[in-house]
Short mmCIF file of C-alpha atoms and ligand atoms in Angstrom, two decimals:
data_model
loop_
_atom_site.label_atom_id
_atom_site.label_comp_id
_atom_site.label_asym_id
_atom_site.label_seq_id
_atom_site.Cartn_x
_atom_site.Cartn_y
_atom_site.Cartn_z
CA UNK A 1 -5.84 36.22 47.25
CA UNK A 2 -3.50 37.75 49.83
CA UNK A 3 0.22 36.97 49.24
CA UNK A 4 0.27 35.23 52.65
CA UNK A 5 -2.91 33.27 51.85
CA UNK A 6 -1.26 31.91 48.69
CA UNK A 7 1.78 30.80 50.72
CA UNK A 8 -0.50 28.90 53.12
CA UNK A 9 -2.28 27.17 50.22
CA UNK A 10 1.13 25.93 49.07
CA UNK A 11 1.89 24.20 52.39
CA UNK A 12 -1.62 23.16 53.55
CA UNK A 13 -1.82 19.32 53.32
CA UNK A 14 -5.52 19.67 52.42
CA UNK A 15 -5.05 22.24 49.64
CA UNK A 16 -5.43 20.95 46.04
CA UNK A 17 -2.71 23.41 45.00
CA UNK A 18 -0.12 22.56 47.66
CA UNK A 19 3.45 21.91 46.57
CA UNK A 20 2.94 18.13 46.33
CA UNK A 21 -0.06 18.68 44.01
CA UNK A 22 1.85 21.18 41.85
CA UNK A 23 4.77 18.73 41.48
CA UNK A 24 2.22 16.00 40.63
CA UNK A 25 0.77 18.33 37.99
CA UNK A 26 3.97 19.10 36.08
CA UNK A 27 4.98 15.42 36.29
CA UNK A 28 1.58 14.27 34.98
CA UNK A 29 1.67 16.77 32.11
CA UNK A 30 5.13 15.62 30.99
CA UNK A 31 4.11 11.95 31.21
CA UNK A 32 0.87 12.54 29.28
CA UNK A 33 2.60 14.59 26.57
CA UNK A 34 5.76 12.53 26.14
CA UNK A 35 4.18 10.58 23.27
CA UNK A 36 5.92 10.46 19.85
CA UNK A 37 2.81 11.40 17.88
CA UNK A 38 2.21 14.46 20.13
CA UNK A 39 5.83 15.57 20.04
CA UNK A 40 5.52 16.21 16.31
CA UNK A 41 3.74 19.39 17.41
CA UNK A 42 6.28 22.16 18.03
CA UNK A 43 4.59 23.42 21.20
CA UNK A 44 4.59 19.93 22.75
CA UNK A 45 8.14 19.20 21.66
CA UNK A 46 9.37 22.50 23.12
CA UNK A 47 7.49 21.90 26.37
CA UNK A 48 8.96 18.40 26.77
CA UNK A 49 12.52 19.54 26.03
CA UNK A 50 12.13 22.32 28.64
CA UNK A 51 10.66 20.14 31.40
CA UNK A 52 11.60 16.45 30.85
CA UNK A 53 14.97 16.61 32.63
CA UNK A 54 13.89 18.70 35.59
CA UNK A 55 10.81 16.47 36.09
CA UNK A 56 13.04 13.37 36.08
CA UNK A 57 15.35 14.91 38.70
CA UNK A 58 12.35 15.94 40.83
CA UNK A 59 11.00 12.37 40.65
CA UNK A 60 14.38 11.09 41.84
CA UNK A 61 14.21 13.41 44.88
CA UNK A 62 10.55 12.61 45.79
CA UNK A 63 9.37 9.44 47.54
CA UNK A 64 9.41 6.40 45.20
CA UNK A 65 8.81 2.66 45.33
CA UNK A 66 12.55 1.86 45.48
CA UNK A 67 12.76 3.72 48.80
CA UNK A 68 11.06 0.61 50.23
CA UNK A 69 12.24 -3.01 50.33
CA UNK A 70 9.39 -5.43 49.45
CA UNK A 71 9.19 -8.16 52.10
CA UNK A 72 5.91 -10.05 51.50
CA UNK A 73 2.49 -9.87 49.78
CA UNK A 74 -0.04 -9.65 52.64
CA UNK A 75 -3.26 -8.81 50.78
CA UNK A 76 -4.87 -8.47 47.35
CA UNK A 77 -7.87 -6.52 46.07
CA UNK A 78 -9.54 -5.68 42.77
CA UNK A 79 -6.97 -3.13 41.58
CA UNK A 80 -3.82 -4.11 43.42
CA UNK A 81 -2.00 -5.64 46.36
CA UNK A 82 -0.76 -4.75 49.83
CA UNK A 83 2.88 -5.57 50.54
CA UNK A 84 4.77 -5.61 53.78
CA UNK A 85 7.70 -3.26 53.11
CA UNK A 86 10.65 -1.79 55.00
CA UNK A 87 11.50 1.91 54.49
CA UNK A 88 15.25 1.73 53.80
CA UNK A 89 16.07 5.23 55.18
CA UNK A 90 14.29 4.72 58.55
CA UNK A 91 14.24 0.89 58.72
CA UNK A 92 10.54 1.13 59.63
CA UNK A 93 8.09 -1.54 58.47
CA UNK A 94 4.84 -0.48 56.74
CA UNK A 95 1.92 -1.97 54.81
CA UNK A 96 2.12 -0.50 51.30
CA UNK A 97 -0.97 -0.69 49.10
CA UNK A 98 -0.26 -0.45 45.35
CA UNK A 99 -3.11 0.34 42.94
CA UNK A 100 -2.61 -0.20 39.20
CA UNK A 101 -3.35 3.00 37.21
CA UNK A 102 -3.81 1.10 33.93
CA UNK A 103 -6.54 -1.13 35.40
CA UNK A 104 -8.34 1.89 36.88
CA UNK A 105 -8.21 3.83 33.60
CA UNK A 106 -9.35 0.78 31.58
CA UNK A 107 -12.35 0.24 33.89
CA UNK A 108 -13.09 3.98 34.18
CA UNK A 109 -12.86 3.56 37.93
CA UNK A 110 -10.27 6.14 38.97
CA UNK A 111 -11.83 8.16 41.78
CA UNK A 112 -12.68 5.68 44.58
CA UNK A 113 -9.25 5.99 46.22
CA UNK A 114 -9.72 9.67 47.26
CA UNK A 115 -11.94 8.83 50.25
CA UNK A 116 -9.49 6.14 51.41
CA UNK A 117 -6.55 8.56 51.13
CA UNK A 118 -8.33 11.46 52.86
CA UNK A 119 -9.79 9.32 55.69
CA UNK A 120 -6.49 7.59 56.56
CA UNK A 121 -4.50 10.83 56.17
CA UNK A 122 -6.71 13.08 58.32
CA UNK A 123 -8.67 10.81 60.70
CA UNK A 124 -6.02 10.95 63.42
CA UNK A 125 -7.97 8.25 65.29
CA UNK A 126 -6.68 5.18 67.13
CA UNK A 127 -9.57 3.26 65.49
CA UNK A 128 -8.56 4.02 61.89
CA UNK A 129 -5.43 2.73 60.13
CA UNK A 130 -3.08 5.67 59.59
CA UNK A 131 -1.62 6.82 56.26
CA UNK A 132 2.06 7.72 56.60
CA UNK A 133 2.69 8.65 52.95
CA UNK A 134 0.96 8.53 49.58
CA UNK A 135 2.97 8.79 46.37
CA UNK A 136 2.78 7.65 42.75
CA UNK A 137 4.68 6.86 39.56
CA UNK A 138 3.35 6.56 35.97
CA UNK A 139 2.08 3.02 36.66
CA UNK A 140 0.86 2.89 40.28
CA UNK A 141 -0.59 4.75 43.27
CA UNK A 142 1.09 3.86 46.58
CA UNK A 143 -0.37 4.20 50.10
CA UNK A 144 2.15 3.64 52.90
CA UNK A 145 0.13 2.68 55.97
CA UNK A 146 0.84 1.45 59.49
CA UNK A 147 1.40 -2.35 59.56
CA UNK A 148 -1.22 -4.28 61.54
CA UNK A 149 0.70 -7.47 62.46
CA UNK A 150 -2.28 -9.22 64.08
CA UNK A 151 -3.94 -9.80 60.70
CA UNK A 152 -7.70 -9.47 60.12
CA UNK A 153 -10.69 -10.78 62.10
CA UNK A 154 -11.46 -13.40 59.42
CA UNK A 155 -8.13 -14.99 60.28
CA UNK A 156 -8.91 -14.74 64.02
CA UNK A 157 -12.35 -16.37 63.55
CA UNK A 158 -10.81 -19.28 61.65
CA UNK A 159 -8.10 -19.69 64.32
CA UNK A 160 -10.27 -19.47 67.48
CA UNK A 161 -13.79 -20.24 68.64
CA UNK A 162 -14.96 -16.74 69.61
CA UNK A 163 -16.79 -16.39 72.95
CA UNK A 164 -19.42 -13.73 73.77
CA UNK A 165 -16.80 -12.04 75.94
CA UNK A 166 -14.44 -11.66 72.94
CA UNK A 167 -17.33 -10.70 70.63
CA UNK A 168 -18.37 -7.96 73.08
CA UNK A 169 -14.84 -6.49 73.02
CA UNK A 170 -14.33 -6.58 69.23
CA UNK A 171 -17.85 -5.30 68.53
CA UNK A 172 -17.34 -2.39 70.94
CA UNK A 173 -14.10 -1.43 69.16
CA UNK A 174 -15.80 -1.57 65.75
CA UNK A 175 -18.63 0.60 67.13
CA UNK A 176 -16.04 3.21 68.19
CA UNK A 177 -14.28 2.97 64.80
CA UNK A 178 -17.54 3.48 62.88
CA UNK A 179 -18.56 6.31 65.24
CA UNK A 180 -15.23 8.02 64.39
CA UNK A 181 -15.72 7.47 60.64
CA UNK A 182 -19.36 8.66 60.73
CA UNK A 183 -18.31 11.75 62.72
CA UNK A 184 -15.97 12.59 59.82
CA UNK A 185 -19.04 12.47 57.56
CA UNK A 186 -18.33 9.14 55.83
CA UNK A 187 -20.28 5.88 55.48
CA UNK A 188 -18.08 2.78 55.06
CA UNK A 189 -20.58 0.56 53.13
CA UNK A 190 -18.35 -2.54 53.29
CA UNK A 191 -17.98 -3.30 57.02
CA UNK A 192 -16.84 -6.91 57.32
CA UNK A 193 -14.22 -8.88 59.32
CA UNK A 194 -11.77 -8.62 56.37
CA UNK A 195 -11.60 -4.87 57.00
CA UNK A 196 -11.05 -5.16 60.75
CA UNK A 197 -7.32 -5.43 61.46
CA UNK A 198 -5.51 -6.25 64.70
CA UNK A 199 -2.64 -4.02 65.88
CA UNK A 200 0.45 -5.28 67.72
CA UNK A 201 -1.30 -4.48 71.04
CA UNK A 202 -4.34 -6.59 70.01
CA UNK A 203 -6.74 -3.65 69.49
CA UNK A 204 -8.82 -3.32 66.32
CA UNK A 205 -8.60 -0.68 63.55
CA UNK A 206 -10.79 -0.20 60.50
CA UNK A 207 -9.03 -0.49 57.13
CA UNK A 208 -9.79 -0.54 53.38
CA UNK A 209 -11.89 2.60 52.82
CA UNK A 210 -12.31 2.24 49.05
CA UNK A 211 -16.09 1.89 49.36
CA UNK A 212 -16.50 4.94 51.66
CA UNK A 213 -18.74 7.80 50.57
CA UNK A 214 -19.28 11.26 52.03
CA UNK A 215 -22.76 11.96 53.46
CA UNK A 216 -24.51 15.14 52.29
CA UNK A 217 -25.72 17.84 54.70
CA UNK A 218 -28.81 15.75 55.63
CA UNK A 219 -26.53 12.82 56.51
CA UNK A 220 -27.61 10.69 53.56
CA UNK A 221 -26.08 9.41 50.34
CA UNK A 222 -27.82 9.24 46.95
CA UNK A 223 -26.11 6.40 45.08
CA UNK A 224 -27.63 3.63 43.04
CA UNK A 225 -24.66 1.28 42.63
CA UNK A 226 -24.92 -1.41 45.31
CA UNK A 227 -21.42 -1.50 46.80
CA UNK A 228 -20.29 -3.98 49.45
CA UNK A 229 -19.99 -7.70 50.00
CA UNK A 230 -23.22 -9.70 49.55
CA UNK A 231 -23.38 -11.30 53.01
CA UNK A 232 -23.03 -7.97 54.84
CA UNK A 233 -25.09 -5.72 52.59
CA UNK A 234 -28.23 -4.08 54.04
CA UNK A 235 -31.72 -4.51 52.50
CA UNK A 236 -32.08 -0.81 51.67
CA UNK A 237 -28.81 -0.77 49.69
CA UNK A 238 -29.96 -3.92 47.84
CA UNK A 239 -33.37 -2.34 47.14
CA UNK A 240 -31.49 0.74 45.83
CA UNK A 241 -30.02 -1.28 42.96
CA UNK A 242 -30.36 0.95 39.90
CA UNK A 243 -32.98 3.18 41.54
CA UNK A 244 -31.94 6.57 42.82
CA UNK A 245 -32.87 6.60 46.51
CA UNK A 246 -31.10 7.54 49.70
CA UNK A 247 -29.55 5.70 52.59
CA UNK A 248 -27.66 6.79 55.70
CA UNK A 249 -24.94 5.63 58.08
CA UNK A 250 -27.29 3.00 59.52
CA UNK A 251 -26.25 0.71 56.64
CA UNK A 252 -22.97 0.21 58.54
CA UNK A 253 -24.86 -0.76 61.73
CA UNK A 254 -26.68 -3.51 59.77
CA UNK A 255 -23.25 -4.96 58.85
CA UNK A 256 -22.25 -4.91 62.54
CA UNK A 257 -25.31 -7.09 63.25
CA UNK A 258 -24.11 -9.57 60.60
CA UNK A 259 -20.63 -9.47 62.14
CA UNK A 260 -21.85 -10.25 65.70
CA UNK A 261 -23.97 -13.16 64.40
CA UNK A 262 -21.01 -14.52 62.43
CA UNK A 263 -18.60 -14.35 65.40
CA UNK A 264 -21.05 -16.18 67.69
CA UNK A 265 -22.59 -18.68 65.25
CA UNK A 266 -19.61 -19.24 62.92
CA UNK A 267 -21.42 -18.33 59.71
CA UNK A 268 -23.30 -15.28 58.37
CA UNK A 269 -27.08 -15.14 59.03
CA UNK A 270 -28.26 -14.90 55.40
CA UNK A 271 -25.71 -17.18 53.74
CA UNK A 272 -27.02 -19.36 50.90
CA UNK A 273 -25.32 -21.34 48.13
CA UNK A 274 -26.76 -19.11 45.39
CA UNK A 275 -26.22 -15.34 45.56
CA UNK A 276 -29.85 -14.65 44.64
CA UNK A 277 -30.96 -16.72 47.64
CA UNK A 278 -28.68 -14.70 49.91
CA UNK A 279 -30.31 -11.54 48.56
CA UNK A 280 -33.77 -13.05 49.06
CA UNK A 281 -32.88 -13.95 52.68
CA UNK A 282 -31.65 -10.37 53.27
CA UNK A 283 -34.77 -8.83 51.72
CA UNK A 284 -37.12 -10.83 53.99
CA UNK A 285 -34.84 -10.87 57.02
CA UNK A 286 -37.85 -10.71 59.38
CA UNK A 287 -38.56 -14.36 58.61
CA UNK A 288 -35.17 -15.66 57.37
CA UNK A 289 -33.15 -14.64 60.48
CA UNK A 290 -32.77 -17.83 62.54
CA UNK A 291 -30.67 -18.74 65.58
CA UNK A 292 -29.38 -22.33 65.76
CA UNK A 293 -29.80 -24.32 69.01
CA UNK A 294 -26.01 -24.75 69.10
CA UNK A 295 -23.93 -22.81 70.09
CA UNK A 296 -26.04 -21.30 72.90
CA UNK A 297 -26.50 -17.54 72.39
CA UNK A 298 -27.48 -15.24 75.26
CA UNK A 299 -30.75 -13.30 75.11
CA UNK A 300 -28.92 -9.95 75.10
CA UNK A 301 -26.76 -11.11 72.15
CA UNK A 302 -29.87 -12.23 70.23
CA UNK A 303 -31.54 -8.96 71.15
CA UNK A 304 -28.77 -6.70 69.82
CA UNK A 305 -28.44 -8.80 66.65
CA UNK A 306 -32.18 -8.47 65.98
CA UNK A 307 -32.04 -4.73 66.63
CA UNK A 308 -29.18 -4.28 64.13
CA UNK A 309 -30.75 -6.66 61.59
CA UNK A 310 -34.00 -4.72 61.37
CA UNK A 311 -35.48 -2.27 58.85
CA UNK A 312 -33.54 1.02 58.60
CA UNK A 313 -36.10 3.31 60.32
CA UNK A 314 -36.01 1.33 63.59
CA UNK A 315 -32.46 -0.03 63.39
CA UNK A 316 -30.30 0.29 66.53
CA UNK A 317 -27.90 3.25 65.98
CA UNK A 318 -30.31 5.10 63.70
CA UNK A 319 -30.66 8.00 66.14
CA UNK A 320 -27.22 8.06 67.79
CA UNK A 321 -24.30 5.84 68.84
CA UNK A 322 -25.18 6.00 72.56
CA UNK A 323 -28.28 3.87 72.01
CA UNK A 324 -25.79 1.20 70.87
CA UNK A 325 -23.29 1.80 73.68
CA UNK A 326 -26.08 1.55 76.29
CA UNK A 327 -27.36 -1.82 75.04
CA UNK A 328 -27.15 -4.50 77.75
CA UNK A 329 -25.08 -6.75 75.43
CA UNK A 330 -22.06 -4.56 76.26
CA UNK A 331 -22.55 -4.67 80.03
CA UNK A 332 -19.45 -6.18 81.65
CA UNK A 333 -17.09 -5.66 84.57
CA UNK A 334 -13.79 -5.33 82.64
CA UNK A 335 -14.21 -2.17 80.55
CA UNK A 336 -16.53 0.66 79.56
CA UNK A 337 -16.58 2.45 76.20
CA UNK A 338 -14.46 5.18 77.81
CA UNK A 339 -11.75 2.78 79.05
CA UNK A 340 -11.92 0.43 76.02
CA UNK A 341 -8.69 1.56 74.34
CA UNK A 342 -6.76 0.91 77.60
CA UNK A 343 -8.41 -2.48 78.21
CA UNK A 344 -6.43 -5.69 77.62
CA UNK A 345 -7.59 -7.26 74.33
CA UNK A 346 -8.59 -10.98 74.21
CA UNK A 347 -5.61 -11.83 72.00
CA UNK A 348 -2.27 -10.04 71.93
CA UNK A 349 -0.50 -11.27 68.77
CA UNK A 350 2.72 -13.19 69.48
CA UNK A 351 5.32 -11.67 67.17
CA UNK A 352 8.93 -12.77 66.67
CA UNK A 353 10.00 -9.58 64.85
CA UNK A 354 8.67 -6.28 63.49
CA UNK A 355 8.18 -7.94 60.07
CA UNK A 356 6.46 -11.09 61.35
CA UNK A 357 3.62 -12.01 58.94
CA UNK A 358 2.42 -15.30 60.52
CA UNK A 359 -1.07 -13.81 61.08
CA UNK A 360 -1.56 -13.27 57.33
CA UNK A 361 -2.63 -15.98 54.87
CA UNK A 362 -0.04 -17.01 52.26
CA UNK A 363 -0.79 -15.17 49.00
CA UNK A 364 0.75 -16.46 45.78
CA UNK A 365 2.64 -13.73 43.97
CA UNK A 366 0.83 -12.90 40.73
CA UNK A 367 3.60 -12.70 38.12
CA UNK A 368 1.96 -10.29 35.68
CA UNK A 369 4.71 -9.50 33.20
CA UNK A 370 3.88 -5.81 33.19
CA UNK A 371 5.78 -4.94 30.02
CA UNK A 372 3.26 -6.68 27.73
CA UNK A 373 0.02 -5.28 29.14
CA UNK A 374 1.30 -1.67 29.16
CA UNK A 375 0.96 0.02 25.80
CA UNK A 376 1.83 3.68 25.24
CA UNK A 377 -1.31 5.73 24.44
CA UNK A 378 -1.70 6.89 20.83
CA UNK A 379 -2.67 10.46 21.68
CA UNK A 380 -3.20 12.78 24.65
CA UNK A 381 -5.63 10.84 26.88
CA UNK A 382 -4.97 12.74 30.06
CA UNK A 383 -4.47 9.36 31.76
CA UNK A 384 -2.43 10.92 34.56
CA UNK A 385 -4.95 13.70 35.33
CA UNK A 386 -7.19 11.63 37.70
CA UNK A 387 -4.21 11.10 40.01
CA UNK A 388 -2.95 14.67 40.38
CA UNK A 389 -2.95 15.69 44.05
CA UNK A 390 -2.81 12.14 45.40
CA UNK A 391 0.74 12.53 46.79
CA UNK A 392 0.78 13.12 50.54
CA UNK A 393 3.35 13.18 53.30
CA UNK A 394 2.28 13.71 56.90
CA UNK A 395 5.76 14.62 57.94
CA UNK A 396 7.06 18.11 58.10
CA UNK A 397 8.13 18.32 54.45
CA UNK A 398 11.35 20.33 53.84
CA UNK A 399 9.35 22.63 51.56
CA UNK A 400 7.02 23.53 54.44
CA UNK A 401 10.01 24.37 56.66
CA UNK A 402 11.44 26.59 53.95
CA UNK A 403 8.17 28.39 53.28
CA UNK A 404 7.25 28.71 56.97
CA UNK A 405 10.67 30.26 57.54
CA UNK A 406 10.00 32.68 54.67
CA UNK A 407 6.45 33.60 55.72
CA UNK A 408 7.32 34.06 59.41
CA UNK A 409 9.97 36.71 58.62
CA UNK A 410 7.39 38.41 56.37
CA UNK A 411 8.87 37.73 52.93
CA UNK A 412 7.22 40.00 50.32
C1 B4Y B 1 -15.89 -0.60 42.17
N1 B4Y B 1 -15.12 0.65 42.41
C2 B4Y B 1 -16.02 1.78 42.68
C3 B4Y B 1 -14.11 0.52 43.52
C4 B4Y B 1 -14.75 0.12 44.84
C5 B4Y B 1 -13.73 0.14 45.95
C6 B4Y B 1 -12.44 -0.50 45.57
N2 B4Y B 1 -11.50 -0.88 46.46
C7 B4Y B 1 -10.43 -1.45 45.90
N3 B4Y B 1 -9.41 -1.96 46.64
C8 B4Y B 1 -8.34 -2.61 46.12
O1 B4Y B 1 -8.15 -2.72 44.92
C9 B4Y B 1 -7.43 -3.22 47.13
C10 B4Y B 1 -6.10 -3.45 46.79
C11 B4Y B 1 -5.28 -4.06 47.74
C12 B4Y B 1 -5.77 -4.46 49.01
C13 B4Y B 1 -7.10 -4.21 49.31
C14 B4Y B 1 -7.71 -4.61 50.64
C15 B4Y B 1 -8.42 -5.95 50.51
C16 B4Y B 1 -7.33 -6.96 50.83
C17 B4Y B 1 -6.51 -6.30 51.92
N4 B4Y B 1 -6.73 -4.85 51.70
C18 B4Y B 1 -6.20 -3.85 52.46
O2 B4Y B 1 -6.47 -2.68 52.24
N5 B4Y B 1 -5.32 -4.25 53.45
C19 B4Y B 1 -4.69 -3.43 54.38
C20 B4Y B 1 -4.97 -2.07 54.56
C21 B4Y B 1 -4.29 -1.34 55.55
C22 B4Y B 1 -3.33 -1.96 56.36
C23 B4Y B 1 -3.06 -3.31 56.16
C24 B4Y B 1 -2.09 -3.94 57.01
N6 B4Y B 1 -1.33 -4.42 57.69
C25 B4Y B 1 -3.72 -4.04 55.18
C26 B4Y B 1 -7.93 -3.58 48.38
S1 B4Y B 1 -10.58 -1.51 44.19
C27 B4Y B 1 -12.13 -0.76 44.25
C28 B4Y B 1 -13.02 -0.46 43.11
#
């Protein structure tokens, strides 16, 4: 590997051996070895006494949770919460997602966050929530993301009766967001109003990419675990349960059909009291899909819903996104798909301040007294290894400046 090539690996944000990853590595090794029973071994004890101090001082210089002031809990998921925070150095407000490493290790579920990190870090799309920083400490992963003060579309649907005009706009923006995600090679698998967030200008961005999966070269995914939320899950993913078969990006277009129905009708098309009945309704959607007499739904709206809620081989969007964009449901005299991002959204959130959280539901703070449920491992478990390389900063890191300076005047 050329000297220069190695230098570039050290500063390339996508390299698994860039400086951030190397600092993660030495920190993880110290944290996984700093266990009394291991330090009885001379080699471990010597290693810890050589590196413990320097690793502590490095951690104090790197980004850490105390660099941010916690303002409010604005969301909660299986392995953590999202907090509204203010970066004390820059005074900027962010949404910071914290994932609990202990929970992930205990449930052997410590790899799903890579897609979310990589998509938000590298998408560079106005339709995808942006990752500003990712960092970690021995207990948590942190993702510092742009704050979306308008809240999610679930909140909007409960606050307003949504017209076809509004539905047309929001659906078009989700189509563009999914087109961007699919063009990066990912399938979302959990498209639902909870994951559609409203920016301060009123436009929509896709968020929460934990269920995303990379398509293979034929544009399909082999995966038997049914992931996603029951109401929005496609029949082919349900049929997959346990069996090893393939599905493609059209599973996301099914969910868009469910979303349009829900915005116009007020409930999801296959909802049933019992989960098994919901699954049954999804499996025989040809007969279970019904439109109520009220509210009145236009023929083009019914048409696009039926074309999304159809079997995978003939589902709208199966061949390309343009067959969706050209559907008559989107015909209107305010915007086109090209001018969409400059169009005026139906609702521009009224905000009193940059940290206004009125568009988010109140979430009770879960007071888990962390001390009790965190026990030191008994031996080397490598519990920090799954998280090495997670740290990311999209800014020009000082290290990069230093190295770029060195490499440009041809350091040997
Ligand atoms: C089973 N395995 C394989 C994995 C499948 C995928 C997966 N995803 C998880 N995800 C979580 O544990 C988690 C934690 C906090 C918040 C959120 C979302 C759900 C509620 C809100 N939220 C979210 O991401 N909000 C968000 C995101 C970006 C910006 C803003 C703002 N403003 C808000 C999710 S745990 C887990 C297990």
